[in-house]
mmCIF file of C-alpha atoms in Angstrom:
data_model
loop_
_atom_site.group_PDB
_atom_site.id
_atom_site.type_symbol
_atom_site.label_atom_id
_atom_site.label_comp_id
_atom_site.label_asym_id
_atom_site.label_seq_id
_atom_site.Cartn_x
_atom_site.Cartn_y
_atom_site.Cartn_z
ATOM 1 C CA UNK A 1 -30.245 -9.852 -5.267
ATOM 2 C CA UNK A 2 -27.737 -8.808 -2.594
ATOM 3 C CA UNK A 3 -26.033 -5.397 -2.562
ATOM 4 C CA UNK A 4 -22.713 -7.077 -3.443
ATOM 5 C CA UNK A 5 -24.279 -8.841 -6.439
ATOM 6 C CA UNK A 6 -25.848 -5.568 -7.608
ATOM 7 C CA UNK A 7 -22.501 -3.790 -7.413
ATOM 8 C CA UNK A 8 -20.809 -6.658 -9.279
ATOM 9 C CA UNK A 9 -23.436 -6.426 -12.015
ATOM 10 C CA UNK A 10 -23.121 -2.627 -12.247
ATOM 11 C CA UNK A 11 -19.334 -2.808 -12.533
ATOM 12 C CA UNK A 12 -19.565 -5.360 -15.328
ATOM 13 C CA UNK A 13 -22.094 -3.197 -17.139
ATOM 14 C CA UNK A 14 -19.827 -0.142 -16.920
ATOM 15 C CA UNK A 15 -16.411 -1.721 -17.506
ATOM 16 C CA UNK A 16 -17.499 -4.622 -19.712
ATOM 17 C CA UNK A 17 -17.145 -8.360 -19.332
ATOM 18 C CA UNK A 18 -13.360 -7.990 -19.450
ATOM 19 C CA UNK A 19 -13.405 -6.247 -16.053
ATOM 20 C CA UNK A 20 -11.193 -8.125 -13.606
ATOM 21 C CA UNK A 21 -13.482 -8.619 -10.615
ATOM 22 C CA UNK A 22 -12.751 -10.894 -7.670
ATOM 23 C CA UNK A 23 -14.984 -11.723 -4.717
ATOM 24 C CA UNK A 24 -13.450 -12.989 -1.478
ATOM 25 C CA UNK A 25 -14.795 -12.873 2.075
ATOM 26 C CA UNK A 26 -17.838 -10.919 0.900
ATOM 27 C CA UNK A 27 -15.619 -8.172 -0.499
ATOM 28 C CA UNK A 28 -15.269 -7.130 -4.122
ATOM 29 C CA UNK A 29 -11.963 -6.183 -5.750
ATOM 30 C CA UNK A 30 -11.629 -4.502 -9.148
ATOM 31 C CA UNK A 31 -8.207 -4.782 -10.803
ATOM 32 C CA UNK A 32 -7.306 -1.954 -13.178
ATOM 33 C CA UNK A 33 -4.261 -1.617 -15.481
ATOM 34 C CA UNK A 34 -1.942 1.159 -14.281
ATOM 35 C CA UNK A 35 -2.334 3.017 -17.591
ATOM 36 C CA UNK A 36 -6.126 3.237 -17.011
ATOM 37 C CA UNK A 37 -5.867 4.122 -13.308
ATOM 38 C CA UNK A 38 -7.204 7.689 -13.342
ATOM 39 C CA UNK A 39 -9.770 7.038 -16.085
ATOM 40 C CA UNK A 40 -11.220 4.089 -14.161
ATOM 41 C CA UNK A 41 -11.233 6.046 -10.890
ATOM 42 C CA UNK A 42 -13.055 8.955 -12.527
ATOM 43 C CA UNK A 43 -15.723 6.568 -13.810
ATOM 44 C CA UNK A 44 -16.050 4.966 -10.384
ATOM 45 C CA UNK A 45 -16.731 8.381 -8.873
ATOM 46 C CA UNK A 46 -18.943 9.918 -11.572
ATOM 47 C CA UNK A 47 -21.032 7.017 -12.875
ATOM 48 C CA UNK A 48 -24.530 7.176 -11.325
ATOM 49 C CA UNK A 49 -24.799 3.409 -10.912
ATOM 50 C CA UNK A 50 -21.499 3.271 -8.983
ATOM 51 C CA UNK A 51 -21.195 6.628 -7.181
ATOM 52 C CA UNK A 52 -17.968 6.121 -5.217
ATOM 53 C CA UNK A 53 -17.778 9.597 -3.745
ATOM 54 C CA UNK A 54 -15.432 8.826 -0.841
ATOM 55 C CA UNK A 55 -11.852 7.554 -0.722
ATOM 56 C CA UNK A 56 -11.503 5.747 2.605
ATOM 57 C CA UNK A 57 -7.905 4.642 2.171
ATOM 58 C CA UNK A 58 -5.058 4.223 -0.282
ATOM 59 C CA UNK A 59 -1.987 2.118 0.395
ATOM 60 C CA UNK A 60 0.999 0.521 -1.277
ATOM 61 C CA UNK A 61 1.860 -3.184 -1.273
ATOM 62 C CA UNK A 62 5.204 -4.918 -1.844
ATOM 63 C CA UNK A 63 4.568 -8.421 -3.165
ATOM 64 C CA UNK A 64 8.239 -9.455 -3.341
ATOM 65 C CA UNK A 65 8.637 -12.722 -1.478
ATOM 66 C CA UNK A 66 4.847 -13.081 -1.266
ATOM 67 C CA UNK A 67 3.948 -16.422 0.279
ATOM 68 C CA UNK A 68 7.587 -17.308 1.002
ATOM 69 C CA UNK A 69 8.831 -19.675 2.198
ATOM 70 C CA UNK A 70 5.721 -21.867 1.889
ATOM 71 C CA UNK A 71 4.745 -20.905 -1.668
ATOM 72 C CA UNK A 72 6.798 -20.596 -4.834
ATOM 73 C CA UNK A 73 6.547 -17.214 -6.621
ATOM 74 C CA UNK A 74 3.645 -17.168 -9.075
ATOM 75 C CA UNK A 75 3.771 -14.254 -11.568
ATOM 76 C CA UNK A 76 0.164 -14.921 -12.573
ATOM 77 C CA UNK A 77 -0.929 -13.970 -9.043
ATOM 78 C CA UNK A 78 1.208 -10.831 -8.749
ATOM 79 C CA UNK A 79 2.764 -9.727 -12.056
ATOM 80 C CA UNK A 80 4.696 -6.817 -10.506
ATOM 81 C CA UNK A 81 6.408 -6.217 -7.203
ATOM 82 C CA UNK A 82 4.385 -3.134 -6.229
ATOM 83 C CA UNK A 83 0.673 -2.403 -6.261
ATOM 84 C CA UNK A 84 -1.531 0.483 -5.180
ATOM 85 C CA UNK A 85 -4.839 -0.334 -3.484
ATOM 86 C CA UNK A 86 -7.791 2.025 -3.025
ATOM 87 C CA UNK A 87 -10.701 1.453 -0.658
ATOM 88 C CA UNK A 88 -13.774 3.346 -1.814
ATOM 89 C CA UNK A 89 -17.196 4.045 -0.327
ATOM 90 C CA UNK A 90 -20.436 5.110 -1.968
ATOM 91 C CA UNK A 91 -22.459 6.928 0.673
ATOM 92 C CA UNK A 92 -25.449 7.120 -1.671
ATOM 93 C CA UNK A 93 -25.554 3.380 -2.435
ATOM 94 C CA UNK A 94 -24.010 2.189 0.848
ATOM 95 C CA UNK A 95 -21.441 -0.106 -0.730
ATOM 96 C CA UNK A 96 -17.674 -0.439 -0.729
ATOM 97 C CA UNK A 97 -15.063 -1.473 -3.279
ATOM 98 C CA UNK A 98 -11.378 -2.312 -3.312
ATOM 99 C CA UNK A 99 -9.491 -1.201 -6.442
ATOM 100 C CA UNK A 100 -5.988 -2.468 -7.200
ATOM 101 C CA UNK A 101 -3.440 -1.543 -9.847
ATOM 102 C CA UNK A 102 -0.063 -3.217 -10.248
ATOM 103 C CA UNK A 103 2.634 -0.592 -10.784
ATOM 104 C CA UNK A 104 5.031 -1.349 -13.638
ATOM 105 C CA UNK A 105 8.823 -0.948 -13.297
ATOM 106 C CA UNK A 106 9.876 -2.577 -10.031
ATOM 107 C CA UNK A 107 13.004 -0.406 -9.895
ATOM 108 C CA UNK A 108 11.156 2.919 -10.157
ATOM 109 C CA UNK A 109 7.399 2.424 -9.620
ATOM 110 C CA UNK A 110 5.297 5.309 -10.981
ATOM 111 C CA UNK A 111 1.507 5.671 -11.195
ATOM 112 C CA UNK A 112 -0.793 8.641 -11.703
ATOM 113 C CA UNK A 113 -2.114 10.522 -8.672
ATOM 114 C CA UNK A 114 -5.844 10.439 -7.875
ATOM 115 C CA UNK A 115 -5.756 13.582 -5.719
ATOM 116 C CA UNK A 116 -7.755 15.471 -8.359
ATOM 117 C CA UNK A 117 -10.451 12.793 -8.125
ATOM 118 C CA UNK A 118 -10.528 12.369 -4.335
ATOM 119 C CA UNK A 119 -8.735 15.089 -2.363
ATOM 120 C CA UNK A 120 -8.556 12.715 0.618
ATOM 121 C CA UNK A 121 -5.937 10.664 -1.257
ATOM 122 C CA UNK A 122 -3.338 13.419 -0.765
ATOM 123 C CA UNK A 123 -1.740 12.252 2.473
ATOM 124 C CA UNK A 124 -2.371 8.567 1.662
ATOM 125 C CA UNK A 125 -0.280 8.920 -1.503
ATOM 126 C CA UNK A 126 2.445 10.719 0.434
ATOM 127 C CA UNK A 127 2.484 7.823 2.908
ATOM 128 C CA UNK A 128 2.757 5.225 0.111
ATOM 129 C CA UNK A 129 5.576 7.276 -1.427
ATOM 130 C CA UNK A 130 7.381 7.548 1.899
ATOM 131 C CA UNK A 131 7.048 3.927 2.996
ATOM 132 C CA UNK A 132 7.146 2.087 -0.373
ATOM 133 C CA UNK A 133 8.829 4.544 -2.750
ATOM 134 C CA UNK A 134 5.880 4.586 -5.160
ATOM 135 C CA UNK A 135 5.873 7.861 -7.108
ATOM 136 C CA UNK A 136 2.449 9.421 -7.761
ATOM 137 C CA UNK A 137 2.755 11.459 -10.930
ATOM 138 C CA UNK A 138 0.850 14.738 -10.741
ATOM 139 C CA UNK A 139 0.661 14.859 -6.945
ATOM 140 C CA UNK A 140 0.755 18.517 -5.828
ATOM 141 C CA UNK A 141 3.198 18.027 -2.921
ATOM 142 C CA UNK A 142 4.838 14.591 -3.004
ATOM 143 C CA UNK A 143 7.265 14.444 -0.071
ATOM 144 C CA UNK A 144 7.857 12.259 2.955
ATOM 145 C CA UNK A 145 5.178 12.361 5.639
ATOM 146 C CA UNK A 146 6.260 9.924 8.393
ATOM 147 C CA UNK A 147 10.035 9.517 8.162
ATOM 148 C CA UNK A 148 12.660 12.222 8.621
ATOM 149 C CA UNK A 149 13.796 14.472 5.770
ATOM 150 C CA UNK A 150 17.197 12.800 5.616
ATOM 151 C CA UNK A 151 15.810 9.267 5.817
ATOM 152 C CA UNK A 152 17.352 6.809 3.365
ATOM 153 C CA UNK A 153 15.205 4.105 1.778
ATOM 154 C CA UNK A 154 11.571 3.092 2.184
ATOM 155 C CA UNK A 155 10.872 1.138 5.401
ATOM 156 C CA UNK A 156 7.857 -0.913 4.242
ATOM 157 C CA UNK A 157 9.749 -2.509 1.367
ATOM 158 C CA UNK A 158 10.473 -6.171 2.014
ATOM 159 C CA UNK A 159 14.212 -5.694 1.421
ATOM 160 C CA UNK A 160 14.542 -2.883 3.988
ATOM 161 C CA UNK A 161 16.556 -4.068 7.031
ATOM 162 C CA UNK A 162 14.454 -4.491 10.185
ATOM 163 C CA UNK A 163 16.922 -2.459 12.252
ATOM 164 C CA UNK A 164 17.195 0.266 9.603
ATOM 165 C CA UNK A 165 20.364 1.761 8.133
ATOM 166 C CA UNK A 166 21.091 4.627 10.533
ATOM 167 C CA UNK A 167 20.172 5.598 14.060
ATOM 168 C CA UNK A 168 19.653 9.032 15.528
ATOM 169 C CA UNK A 169 20.824 10.348 18.902
ATOM 170 C CA UNK A 170 21.372 13.660 20.636
ATOM 171 C CA UNK A 171 25.045 14.574 20.974
ATOM 172 C CA UNK A 172 25.604 16.648 24.133
ATOM 173 C CA UNK A 173 28.991 17.944 22.968
ATOM 174 C CA UNK A 174 27.705 19.134 19.590
ATOM 175 C CA UNK A 175 24.337 20.050 21.138
ATOM 176 C CA UNK A 176 22.442 18.694 18.185
ATOM 177 C CA UNK A 177 20.928 15.526 16.779
ATOM 178 C CA UNK A 178 23.395 13.361 14.864
ATOM 179 C CA UNK A 179 23.013 10.336 12.629
ATOM 180 C CA UNK A 180 25.294 7.308 12.797
ATOM 181 C CA UNK A 181 25.350 3.765 11.412
ATOM 182 C CA UNK A 182 23.121 1.318 13.246
ATOM 183 C CA UNK A 183 24.882 -0.294 16.204
ATOM 184 C CA UNK A 184 22.353 -3.141 16.603
ATOM 185 C CA UNK A 185 23.854 -6.504 15.709
ATOM 186 C CA UNK A 186 21.700 -8.252 13.077
ATOM 187 C CA UNK A 187 20.398 -11.559 14.353
ATOM 188 C CA UNK A 188 17.744 -14.142 13.644
ATOM 189 C CA UNK A 189 15.158 -14.174 16.390
ATOM 190 C CA UNK A 190 13.945 -17.704 17.106
ATOM 191 C CA UNK A 191 11.226 -18.212 19.740
ATOM 192 C CA UNK A 192 12.242 -20.189 22.832
ATOM 193 C CA UNK A 193 9.602 -22.798 22.058
ATOM 194 C CA UNK A 194 11.588 -23.618 18.904
ATOM 195 C CA UNK A 195 15.178 -23.238 20.109
ATOM 196 C CA UNK A 196 14.790 -24.948 23.518
ATOM 197 C CA UNK A 197 13.802 -28.597 23.460
ATOM 198 C CA UNK A 198 11.031 -29.299 25.949
ATOM 199 C CA UNK A 199 10.359 -25.619 26.652
ATOM 200 C CA UNK A 200 7.116 -25.278 28.632
ATOM 201 C CA UNK A 201 6.876 -29.001 29.439
ATOM 202 C CA UNK A 202 5.626 -29.725 32.921
ATOM 203 C CA UNK A 203 4.564 -26.149 33.615
#
């Protein structure tokens, strides 16, 4: 039995046959309801047959427009707009696991913090809050980590404009940094190979 098959079997034994487990590209993903997020994560860390002692990464995902324009939206694939994904490592067993929870309430996504389970999640959760606007309830210091204090919006959301909303520059007269509306004209960027007939021919 391979290590991946052993882990799959152990997860089913711990979480029951109802556990949502998916295997793709030799990687295993466990899907957990948002209401069970911290309970499931605690089990993943403390259960001897699982032993996920290390949080490698945590990130947010915005599934709005997923697959567009080639695929029609399929709520059975992604029931909510936002999800939180953990990547865990068991040093003892030498195996890895991806854990995903869809965050309810697309307008104000909230999920429990796992900082008390893995301290390494602290800055990862701050990043997901900053870039996606996902609120981690119980986080000890949830504030922006990459964008400026006065930044408006969350730049990794699919509906955030590519050029942003404001731009920053140093004003020599006021001798300070000032914010102003973006002066970049919005435009659709089409590669030359598409917009120019015969581009590259004969070269």
